[in-house]
Short mmCIF file of C-alpha atoms in Angstrom, two decimals:
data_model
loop_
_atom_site.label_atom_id
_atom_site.label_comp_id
_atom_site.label_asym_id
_atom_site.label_seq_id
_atom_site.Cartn_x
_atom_site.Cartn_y
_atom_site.Cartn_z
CA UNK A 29 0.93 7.18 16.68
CA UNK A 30 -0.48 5.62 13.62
CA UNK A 31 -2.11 7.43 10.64
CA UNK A 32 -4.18 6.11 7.81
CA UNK A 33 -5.18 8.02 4.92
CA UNK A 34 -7.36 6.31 2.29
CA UNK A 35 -8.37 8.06 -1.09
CA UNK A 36 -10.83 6.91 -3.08
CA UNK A 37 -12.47 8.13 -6.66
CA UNK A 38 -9.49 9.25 -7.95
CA UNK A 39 -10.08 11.31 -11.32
CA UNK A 40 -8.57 9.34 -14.61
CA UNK A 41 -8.07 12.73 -15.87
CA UNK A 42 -5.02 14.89 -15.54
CA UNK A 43 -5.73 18.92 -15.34
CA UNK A 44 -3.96 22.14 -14.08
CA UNK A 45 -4.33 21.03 -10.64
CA UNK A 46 -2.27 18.13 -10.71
CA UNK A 47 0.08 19.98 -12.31
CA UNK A 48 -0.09 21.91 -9.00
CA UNK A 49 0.00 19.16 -6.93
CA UNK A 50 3.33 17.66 -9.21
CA UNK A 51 6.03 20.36 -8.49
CA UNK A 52 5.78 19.58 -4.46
CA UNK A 53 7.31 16.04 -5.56
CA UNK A 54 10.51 15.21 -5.86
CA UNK A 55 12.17 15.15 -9.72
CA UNK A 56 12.52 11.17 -9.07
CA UNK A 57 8.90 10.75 -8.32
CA UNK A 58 8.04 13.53 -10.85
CA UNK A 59 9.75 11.20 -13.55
CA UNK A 60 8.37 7.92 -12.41
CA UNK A 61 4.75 9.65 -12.38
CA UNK A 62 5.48 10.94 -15.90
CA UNK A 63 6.44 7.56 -17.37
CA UNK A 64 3.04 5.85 -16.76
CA UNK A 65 0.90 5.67 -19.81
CA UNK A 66 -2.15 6.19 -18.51
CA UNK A 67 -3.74 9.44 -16.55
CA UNK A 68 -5.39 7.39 -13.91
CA UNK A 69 -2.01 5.77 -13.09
CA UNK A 70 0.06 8.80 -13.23
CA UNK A 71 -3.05 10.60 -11.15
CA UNK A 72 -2.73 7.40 -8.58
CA UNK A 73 0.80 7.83 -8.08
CA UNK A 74 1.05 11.53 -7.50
CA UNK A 75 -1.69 11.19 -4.70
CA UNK A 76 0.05 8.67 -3.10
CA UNK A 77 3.68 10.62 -3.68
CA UNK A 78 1.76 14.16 -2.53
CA UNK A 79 -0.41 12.78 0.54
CA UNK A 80 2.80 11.04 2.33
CA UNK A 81 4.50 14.74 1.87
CA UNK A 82 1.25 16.45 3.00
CA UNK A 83 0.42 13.57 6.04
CA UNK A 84 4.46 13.63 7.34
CA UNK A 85 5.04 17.79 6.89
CA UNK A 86 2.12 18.00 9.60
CA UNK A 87 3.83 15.76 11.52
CA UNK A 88 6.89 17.05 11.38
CA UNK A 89 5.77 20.72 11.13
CA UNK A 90 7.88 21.77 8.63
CA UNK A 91 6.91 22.07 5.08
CA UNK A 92 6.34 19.38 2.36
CA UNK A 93 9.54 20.85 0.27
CA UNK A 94 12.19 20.26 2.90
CA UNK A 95 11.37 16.61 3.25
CA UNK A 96 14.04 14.12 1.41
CA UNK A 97 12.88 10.72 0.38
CA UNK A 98 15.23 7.82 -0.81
CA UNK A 99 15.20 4.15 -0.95
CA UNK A 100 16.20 0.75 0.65
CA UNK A 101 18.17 -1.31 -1.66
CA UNK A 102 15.02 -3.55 -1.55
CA UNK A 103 13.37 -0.42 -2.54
CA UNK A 104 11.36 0.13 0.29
CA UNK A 105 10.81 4.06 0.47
CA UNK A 106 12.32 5.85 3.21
CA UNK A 107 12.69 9.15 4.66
CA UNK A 108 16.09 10.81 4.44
CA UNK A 109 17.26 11.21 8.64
CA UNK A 110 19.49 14.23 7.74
CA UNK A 111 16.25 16.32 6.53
CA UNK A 112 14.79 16.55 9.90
CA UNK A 113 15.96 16.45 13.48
CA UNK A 114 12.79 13.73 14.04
CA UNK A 115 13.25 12.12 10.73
CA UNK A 116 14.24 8.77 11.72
CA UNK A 117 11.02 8.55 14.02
CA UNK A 118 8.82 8.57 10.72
CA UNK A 119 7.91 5.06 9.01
CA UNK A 120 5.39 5.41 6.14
CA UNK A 121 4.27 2.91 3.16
CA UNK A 122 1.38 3.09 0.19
CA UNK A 123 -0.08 1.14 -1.56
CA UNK A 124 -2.70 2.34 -4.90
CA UNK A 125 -4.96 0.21 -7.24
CA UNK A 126 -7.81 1.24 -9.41
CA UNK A 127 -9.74 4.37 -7.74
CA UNK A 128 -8.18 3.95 -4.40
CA UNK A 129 -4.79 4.70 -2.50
CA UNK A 130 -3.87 3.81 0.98
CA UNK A 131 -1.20 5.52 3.19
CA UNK A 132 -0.17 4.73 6.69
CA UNK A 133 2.66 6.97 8.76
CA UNK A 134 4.11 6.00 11.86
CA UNK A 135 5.72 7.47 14.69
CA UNK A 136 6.42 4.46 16.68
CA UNK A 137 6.71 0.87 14.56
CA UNK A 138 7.79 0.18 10.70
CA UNK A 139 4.72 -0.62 9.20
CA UNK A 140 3.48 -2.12 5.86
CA UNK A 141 0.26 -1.65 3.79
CA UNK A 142 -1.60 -2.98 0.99
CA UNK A 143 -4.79 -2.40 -1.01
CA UNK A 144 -6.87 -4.22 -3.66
CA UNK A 145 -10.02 -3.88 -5.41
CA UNK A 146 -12.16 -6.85 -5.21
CA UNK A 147 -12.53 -8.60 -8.32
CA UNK A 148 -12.46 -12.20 -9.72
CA UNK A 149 -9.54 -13.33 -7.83
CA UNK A 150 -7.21 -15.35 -9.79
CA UNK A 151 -7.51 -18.50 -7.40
CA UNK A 152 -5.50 -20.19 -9.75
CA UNK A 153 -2.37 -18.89 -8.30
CA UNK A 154 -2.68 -20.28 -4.43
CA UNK A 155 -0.93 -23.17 -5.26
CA UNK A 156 2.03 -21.26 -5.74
CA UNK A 157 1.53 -17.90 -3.29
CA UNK A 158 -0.77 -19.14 -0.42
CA UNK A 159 0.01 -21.37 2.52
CA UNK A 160 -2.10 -24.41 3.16
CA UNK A 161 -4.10 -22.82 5.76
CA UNK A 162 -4.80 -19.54 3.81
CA UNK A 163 -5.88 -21.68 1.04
CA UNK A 164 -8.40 -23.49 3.45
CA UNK A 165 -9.56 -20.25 4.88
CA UNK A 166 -10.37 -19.33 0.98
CA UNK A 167 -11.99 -22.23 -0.20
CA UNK A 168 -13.99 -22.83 3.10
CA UNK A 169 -15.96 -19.56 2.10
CA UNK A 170 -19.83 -20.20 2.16
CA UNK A 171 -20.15 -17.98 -1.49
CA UNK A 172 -18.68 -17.29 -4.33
CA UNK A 173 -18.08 -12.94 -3.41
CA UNK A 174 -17.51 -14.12 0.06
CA UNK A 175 -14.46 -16.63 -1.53
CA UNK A 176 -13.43 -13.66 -3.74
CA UNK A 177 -13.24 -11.07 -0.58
CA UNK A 178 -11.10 -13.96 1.55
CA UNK A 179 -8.54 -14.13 -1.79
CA UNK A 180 -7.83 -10.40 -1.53
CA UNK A 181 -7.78 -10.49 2.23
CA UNK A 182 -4.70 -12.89 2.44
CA UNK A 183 -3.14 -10.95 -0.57
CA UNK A 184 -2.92 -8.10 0.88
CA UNK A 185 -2.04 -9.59 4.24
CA UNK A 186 0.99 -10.87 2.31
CA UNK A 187 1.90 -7.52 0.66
CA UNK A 188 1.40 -5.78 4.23
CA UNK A 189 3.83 -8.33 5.37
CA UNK A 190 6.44 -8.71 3.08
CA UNK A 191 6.54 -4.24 3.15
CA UNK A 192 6.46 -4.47 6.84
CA UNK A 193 9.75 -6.39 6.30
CA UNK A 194 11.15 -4.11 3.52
CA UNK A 195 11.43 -7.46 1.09
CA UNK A 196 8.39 -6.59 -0.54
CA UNK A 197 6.76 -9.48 -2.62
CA UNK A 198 9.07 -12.70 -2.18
CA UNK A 199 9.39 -15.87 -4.15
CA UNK A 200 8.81 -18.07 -1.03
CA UNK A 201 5.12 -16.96 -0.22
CA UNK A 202 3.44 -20.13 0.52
CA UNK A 203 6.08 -20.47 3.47
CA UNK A 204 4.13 -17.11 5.27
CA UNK A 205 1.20 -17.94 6.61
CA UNK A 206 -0.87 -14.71 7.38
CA UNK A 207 -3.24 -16.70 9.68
CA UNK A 208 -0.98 -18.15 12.29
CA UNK A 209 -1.08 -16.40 15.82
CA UNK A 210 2.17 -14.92 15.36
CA UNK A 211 1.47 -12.66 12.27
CA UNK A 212 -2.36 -12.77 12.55
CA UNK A 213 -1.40 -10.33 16.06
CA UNK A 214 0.57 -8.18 13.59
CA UNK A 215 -1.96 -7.53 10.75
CA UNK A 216 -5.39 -5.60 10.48
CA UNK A 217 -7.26 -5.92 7.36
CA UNK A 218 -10.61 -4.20 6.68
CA UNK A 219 -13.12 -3.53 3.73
CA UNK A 220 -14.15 -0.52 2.32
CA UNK A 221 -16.73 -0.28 0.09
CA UNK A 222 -15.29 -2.23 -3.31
CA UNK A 223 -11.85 -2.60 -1.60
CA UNK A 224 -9.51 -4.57 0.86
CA UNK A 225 -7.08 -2.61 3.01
CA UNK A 226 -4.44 -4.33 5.11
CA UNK A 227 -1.65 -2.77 7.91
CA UNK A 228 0.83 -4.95 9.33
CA UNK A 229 2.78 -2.79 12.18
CA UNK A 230 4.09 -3.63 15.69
#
């Protein structure tokens, strides 16, 4: 079974209720949350933090408080096995940008997921980040927001990748190419509205 949860028009202004919403996190998560500067960020991050407890409590069916989180030396989020008899069943990953977060859960495959607002891409850094091919697929694009929406496509392809594989963003990205057979049969990637979404999962 494979969740997604997507949250978009996230307030930019912290109130009572996320105060609510903060003491179901865990102090490590409350502390990261707290040392973003801005609301929207700190906002973004709780949702993402508070909708993985939420999503994998139902799951689980056992409340949000007894679930344990740690971390992957590559700092790949994780949930703690000795929490629940079915923990090591659960794979998760988020992703949040501007307005938006993205969540998938997993009982069945590790998984990886990524989301970005489109913008003007920054084409200048394919050189360095995009195989040959993804570069082709982007500059083959018949217009300019159709270019823009195939940069963020293979971006987040990469970031679904890289989380599916717990390495998160490597140095050697123009070596993965998102659009051969082998990985294209791995990866999903969608629009919504203003944003890309990508899951890579088994």
């Amino acid at each position: 079974m494979l969740n997604l949860y997507f949250i978009k028009n996230t307030s930019n202004l912290w109130t009572s209720n996320h105060d609510i919403l903060l003491s179901h996190v865990s102090k490590q998560r409350h502390d990261r949350i707290k040392r973003y500067y801005f609301e929207e960020d700190k906002i973004l991050s709780l949702y993402a933090a508070f909708t993985t407890r939420l999503a994998i409590s139902k799951i689980l069916k056992c409340p949000m408080d007894d679930l344990i989180f740690d971390k992957t030396k590559e700092h790949k989020p994780f949930l703690n096995p000795n929490c629940h008899p079915l923990a090591s069943t659960i794979d998760f990953n988020f992703s949040h940008t501007k307005g938006a977060v993205l969540l998938g859960v997993s009982t069945e495959s590790t998984l990886g997921v990524d989301l970005e607002r489109k913008r003007n891409a920054p084409f200048e850094i394919m050189k360095n980040a995009f195989h040959i091919n993804e570069r082709e697929y982007v500059l083959e694009a018949w217009n300019e927001d159709e270019k823009n929406k195939r940069f963020f496509e293979i971006w987040t392809r990469k970031e679904a990748y890289t989380k599916y594989l717990g390495t998160g963003i490597i140095s050697k990205l123009k070596a993965i190419d998102t659009k051969s057979p082998d990985l294209d049969k791995l990866l999903y990637t969608w629009c919504i509205d203003d944003y890309v979404c990508s899951v890579c999962t088994d």
